[in-house]
Short mmCIF file of C-alpha atoms in Angstrom, two decimals:
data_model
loop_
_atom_site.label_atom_id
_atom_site.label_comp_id
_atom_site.label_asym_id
_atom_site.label_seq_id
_atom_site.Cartn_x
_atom_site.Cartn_y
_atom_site.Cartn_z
CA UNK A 1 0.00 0.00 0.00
CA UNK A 2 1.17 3.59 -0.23
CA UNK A 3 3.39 5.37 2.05
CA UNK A 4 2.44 8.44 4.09
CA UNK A 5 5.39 9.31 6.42
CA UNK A 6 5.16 11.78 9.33
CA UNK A 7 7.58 13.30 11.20
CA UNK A 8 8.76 14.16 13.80
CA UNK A 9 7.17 10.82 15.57
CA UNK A 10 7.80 12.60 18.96
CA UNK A 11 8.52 15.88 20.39
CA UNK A 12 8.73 17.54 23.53
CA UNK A 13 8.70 21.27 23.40
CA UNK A 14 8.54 24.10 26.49
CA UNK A 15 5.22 25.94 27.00
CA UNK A 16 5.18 28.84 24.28
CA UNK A 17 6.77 27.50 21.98
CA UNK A 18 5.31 26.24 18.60
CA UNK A 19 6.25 23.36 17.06
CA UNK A 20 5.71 21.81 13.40
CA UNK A 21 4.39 18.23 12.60
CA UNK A 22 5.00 17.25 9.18
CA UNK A 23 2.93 14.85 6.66
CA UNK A 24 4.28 13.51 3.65
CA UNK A 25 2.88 11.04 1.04
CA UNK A 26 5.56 9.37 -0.55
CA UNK A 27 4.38 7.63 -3.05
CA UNK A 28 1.48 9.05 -4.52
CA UNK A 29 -0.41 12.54 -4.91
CA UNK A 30 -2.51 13.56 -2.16
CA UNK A 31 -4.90 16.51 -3.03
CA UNK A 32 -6.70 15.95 0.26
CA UNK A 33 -5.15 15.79 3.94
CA UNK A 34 -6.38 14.95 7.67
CA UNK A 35 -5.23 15.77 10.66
CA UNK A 36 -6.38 13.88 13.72
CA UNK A 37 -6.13 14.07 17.51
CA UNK A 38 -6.37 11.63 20.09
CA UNK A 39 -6.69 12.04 23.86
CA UNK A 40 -5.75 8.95 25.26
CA UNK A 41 -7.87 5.66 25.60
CA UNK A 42 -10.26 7.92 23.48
CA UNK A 43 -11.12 7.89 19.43
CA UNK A 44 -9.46 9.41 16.96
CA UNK A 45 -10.96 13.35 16.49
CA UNK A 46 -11.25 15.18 12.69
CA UNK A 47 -9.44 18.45 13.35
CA UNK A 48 -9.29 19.72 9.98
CA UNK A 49 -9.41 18.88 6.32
CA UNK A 50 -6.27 20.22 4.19
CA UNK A 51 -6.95 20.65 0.61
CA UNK A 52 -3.37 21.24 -1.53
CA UNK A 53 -3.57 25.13 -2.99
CA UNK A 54 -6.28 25.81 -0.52
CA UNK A 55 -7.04 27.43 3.27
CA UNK A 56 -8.31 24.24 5.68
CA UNK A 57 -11.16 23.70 6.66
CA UNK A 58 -11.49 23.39 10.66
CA UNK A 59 -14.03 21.26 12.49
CA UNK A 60 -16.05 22.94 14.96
CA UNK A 61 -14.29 23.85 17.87
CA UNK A 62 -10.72 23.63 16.54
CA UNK A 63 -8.67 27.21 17.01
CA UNK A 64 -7.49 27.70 13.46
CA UNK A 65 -5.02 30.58 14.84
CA UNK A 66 -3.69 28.03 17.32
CA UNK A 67 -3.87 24.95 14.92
CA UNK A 68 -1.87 26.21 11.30
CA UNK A 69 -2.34 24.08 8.39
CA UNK A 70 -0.70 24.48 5.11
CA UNK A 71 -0.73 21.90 2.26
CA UNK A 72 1.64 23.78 0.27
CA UNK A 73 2.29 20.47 -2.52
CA UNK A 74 0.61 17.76 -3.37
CA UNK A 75 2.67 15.44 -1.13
CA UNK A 76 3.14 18.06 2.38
CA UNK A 77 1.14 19.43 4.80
CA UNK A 78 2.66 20.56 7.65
CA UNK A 79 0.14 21.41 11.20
CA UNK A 80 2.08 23.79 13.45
CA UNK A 81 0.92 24.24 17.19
CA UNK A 82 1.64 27.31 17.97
CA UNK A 83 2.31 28.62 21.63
CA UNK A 84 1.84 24.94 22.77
CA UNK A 85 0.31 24.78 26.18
CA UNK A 86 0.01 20.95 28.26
CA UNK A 87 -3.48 21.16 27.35
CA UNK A 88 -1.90 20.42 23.53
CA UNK A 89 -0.03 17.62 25.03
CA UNK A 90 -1.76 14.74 22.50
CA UNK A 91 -1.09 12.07 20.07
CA UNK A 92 -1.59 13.97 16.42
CA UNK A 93 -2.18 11.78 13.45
CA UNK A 94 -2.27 12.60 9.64
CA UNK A 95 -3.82 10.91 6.97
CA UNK A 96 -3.77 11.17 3.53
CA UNK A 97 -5.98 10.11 0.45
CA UNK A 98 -5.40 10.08 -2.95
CA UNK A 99 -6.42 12.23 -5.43
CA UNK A 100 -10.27 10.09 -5.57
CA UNK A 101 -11.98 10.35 -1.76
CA UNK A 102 -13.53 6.84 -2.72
CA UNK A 103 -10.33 5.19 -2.42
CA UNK A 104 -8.54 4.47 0.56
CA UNK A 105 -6.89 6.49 2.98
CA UNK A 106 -3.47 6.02 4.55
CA UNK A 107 -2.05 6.93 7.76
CA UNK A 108 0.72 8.60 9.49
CA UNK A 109 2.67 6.81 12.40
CA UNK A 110 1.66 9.64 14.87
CA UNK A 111 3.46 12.40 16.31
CA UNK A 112 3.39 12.54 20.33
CA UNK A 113 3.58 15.95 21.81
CA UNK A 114 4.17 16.62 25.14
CA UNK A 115 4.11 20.07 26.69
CA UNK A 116 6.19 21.35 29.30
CA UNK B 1 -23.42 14.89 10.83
CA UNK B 2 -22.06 11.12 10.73
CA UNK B 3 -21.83 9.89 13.74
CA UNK B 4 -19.89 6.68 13.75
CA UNK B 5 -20.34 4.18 17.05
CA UNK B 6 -18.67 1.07 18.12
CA UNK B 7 -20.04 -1.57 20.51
CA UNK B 8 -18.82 -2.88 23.10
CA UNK B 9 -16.57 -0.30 24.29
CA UNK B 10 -14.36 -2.97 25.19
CA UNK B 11 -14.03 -6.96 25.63
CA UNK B 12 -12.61 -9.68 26.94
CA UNK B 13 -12.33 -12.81 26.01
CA UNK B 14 -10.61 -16.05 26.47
CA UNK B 15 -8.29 -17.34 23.77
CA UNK B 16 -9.38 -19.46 21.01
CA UNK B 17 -12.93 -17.87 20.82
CA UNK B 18 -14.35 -16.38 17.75
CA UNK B 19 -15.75 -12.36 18.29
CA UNK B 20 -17.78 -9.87 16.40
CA UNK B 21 -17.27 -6.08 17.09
CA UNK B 22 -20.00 -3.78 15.37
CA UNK B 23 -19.75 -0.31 13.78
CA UNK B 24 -22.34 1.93 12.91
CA UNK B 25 -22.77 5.08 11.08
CA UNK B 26 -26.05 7.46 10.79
CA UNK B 27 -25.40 8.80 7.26
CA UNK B 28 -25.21 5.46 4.51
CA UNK B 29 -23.79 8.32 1.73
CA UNK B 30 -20.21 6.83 2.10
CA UNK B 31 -17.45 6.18 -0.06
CA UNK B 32 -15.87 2.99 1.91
CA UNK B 33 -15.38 1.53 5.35
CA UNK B 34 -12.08 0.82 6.90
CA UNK B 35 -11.23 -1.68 9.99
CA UNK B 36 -8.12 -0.26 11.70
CA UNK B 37 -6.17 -2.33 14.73
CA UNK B 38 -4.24 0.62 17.36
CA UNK B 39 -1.94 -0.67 20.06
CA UNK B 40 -1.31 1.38 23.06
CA UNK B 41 0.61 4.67 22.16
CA UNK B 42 1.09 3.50 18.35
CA UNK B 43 -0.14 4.37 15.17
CA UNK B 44 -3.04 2.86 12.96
CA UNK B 45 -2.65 -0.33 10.76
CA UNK B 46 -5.15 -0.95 8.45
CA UNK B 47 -6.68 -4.39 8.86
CA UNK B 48 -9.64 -4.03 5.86
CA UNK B 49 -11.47 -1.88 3.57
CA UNK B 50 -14.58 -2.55 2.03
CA UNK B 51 -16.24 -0.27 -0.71
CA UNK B 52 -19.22 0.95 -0.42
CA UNK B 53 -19.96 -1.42 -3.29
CA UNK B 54 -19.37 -4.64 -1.65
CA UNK B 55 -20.77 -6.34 1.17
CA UNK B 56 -17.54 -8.33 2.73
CA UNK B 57 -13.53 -8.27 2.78
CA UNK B 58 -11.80 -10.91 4.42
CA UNK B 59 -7.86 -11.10 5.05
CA UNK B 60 -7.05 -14.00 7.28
CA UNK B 61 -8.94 -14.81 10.09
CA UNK B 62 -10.62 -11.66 9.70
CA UNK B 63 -13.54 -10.89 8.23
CA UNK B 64 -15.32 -7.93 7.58
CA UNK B 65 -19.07 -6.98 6.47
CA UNK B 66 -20.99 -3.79 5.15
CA UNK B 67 -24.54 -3.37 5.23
CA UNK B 68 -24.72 0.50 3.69
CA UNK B 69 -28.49 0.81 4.10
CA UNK B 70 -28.75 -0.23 7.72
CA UNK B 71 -25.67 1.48 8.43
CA UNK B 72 -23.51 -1.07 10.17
CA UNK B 73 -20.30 -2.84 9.84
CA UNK B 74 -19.37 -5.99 11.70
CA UNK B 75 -15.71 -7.42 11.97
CA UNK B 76 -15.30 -11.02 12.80
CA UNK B 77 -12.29 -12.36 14.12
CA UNK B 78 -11.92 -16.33 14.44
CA UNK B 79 -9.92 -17.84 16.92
CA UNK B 80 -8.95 -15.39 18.82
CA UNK B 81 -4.90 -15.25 20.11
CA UNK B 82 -3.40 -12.65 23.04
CA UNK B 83 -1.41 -11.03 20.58
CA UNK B 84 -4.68 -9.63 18.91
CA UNK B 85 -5.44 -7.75 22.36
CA UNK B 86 -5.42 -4.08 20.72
CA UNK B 87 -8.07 -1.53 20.20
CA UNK B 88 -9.87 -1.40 17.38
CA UNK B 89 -11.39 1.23 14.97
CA UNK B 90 -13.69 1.67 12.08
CA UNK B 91 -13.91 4.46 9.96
CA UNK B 92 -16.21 5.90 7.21
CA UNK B 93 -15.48 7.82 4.21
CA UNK B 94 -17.68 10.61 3.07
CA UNK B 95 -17.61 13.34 0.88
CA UNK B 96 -15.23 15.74 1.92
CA UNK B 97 -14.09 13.52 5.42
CA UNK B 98 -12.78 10.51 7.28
CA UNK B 99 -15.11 10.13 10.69
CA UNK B 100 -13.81 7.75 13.06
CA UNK B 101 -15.94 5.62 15.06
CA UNK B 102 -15.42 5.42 19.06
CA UNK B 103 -13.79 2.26 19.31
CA UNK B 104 -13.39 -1.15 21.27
CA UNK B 105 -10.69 -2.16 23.16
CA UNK B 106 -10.13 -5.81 22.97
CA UNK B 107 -8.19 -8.23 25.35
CA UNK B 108 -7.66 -11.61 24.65
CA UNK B 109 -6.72 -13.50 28.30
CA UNK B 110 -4.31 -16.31 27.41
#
């Protein structure tokens, strides 16, 4: 199956600081990005939808100023946290689909963040 | 909205038996349906994906099924072994998204 490699796969950072999760599809195009985060023992939640060439589009209830999205190719989006707090302290996952949405999707290995 | 739910919540069973875990979803407009195994503090591997144009996927002793117009999923696993103690996750495809359903955490006692 295809490749979609995310980086960094842990990171712990100092409270105000931002810090930048990358997602990469390696082997195909990807117009069409997720980003996911999970509390733990809980389900995996939609944060926003990142569409290459595009702005995101935030669920309800995501900070868009705290939660930066850029698909800037067709194989990167990056989601910054900026001025992390603990609260932020979460497993983030991305996903990524090919260029049809009726085809399947493939995941990141996770990024943990923990905020000090 | 879709709403996607898993029951149970979580289970445990003794090795060597056979288990169902169920999946449902409120809105039957999806594109597919994908069975996903997490272990504690890793990532997602993908375990099956059924179109919405079939009815069943089966990879092992797995086995998957779709019913679109009810709006359930159900993932059999047969003979159950410890080492498939993990939680599991379904997820639907729609339009423009990729809804996860709640999950069940499964342990298989040895």
């Amino acid at each position: 199956g295809a490749v979609v490699s995310q980086h960094p796969s842990w990171v712990i950072c100092k409270s105000g600081t931002s810090v930048k999760i990358e997602c990469r599809s390696l082997d195909f195009q990807a117009t069409t990005m997720f980003w996911y985060r999970q509390f733990p023992k809980q389900s995996l939640m939609l944060m926003a939808t990142s569409n290459e060439g595009s702005k995101a589009t935030y669920e309800q209830g995501v900070e868009k100023d705290k939660f930066l999205i850029n698909h800037a190719s067709l194989t990167l989006s990056t989601l910054t946290v900026t001025s992390a707090h603990p609260e932020d302290s979460s497993f983030y996952i991305c996903s990524a689909t090919p260029r049809s949405m009726n085809t399947e999707a493939f995941f990141g290995q996770g990024t943990r963040l923990t905020v000090v | 909205k879709q709403e996607v739910t898993q029951i149970p919540a979580a289970l445990s069973v003794p090795e060597g038996e056979n288990l169902v875990l169920n999946c449902s979803f409120t809105d039957s407009a999806i594109y597919n349906l994908q069975w996903f195994r997490q272990d504690p503090g890793k990532g997602l591997t993908s375990l099956l994906l059924i179109q919405s144009s079939q009815r069943e996927q089966t990879s092992g002793r797995l086995n998957a099924s779709l019913d679109k117009s009810s709006g359930r999923s159900t993932l059999y696993i047969a003979a159950s072994q410890p080492g498939d103690s993990a939680t599991y996750l379904c997820a639907v495809s729609g339009t423009y998204k990729y809804i996860f359903g709640t999950g069940t955490r499964l342990k298989v006692l040895a």
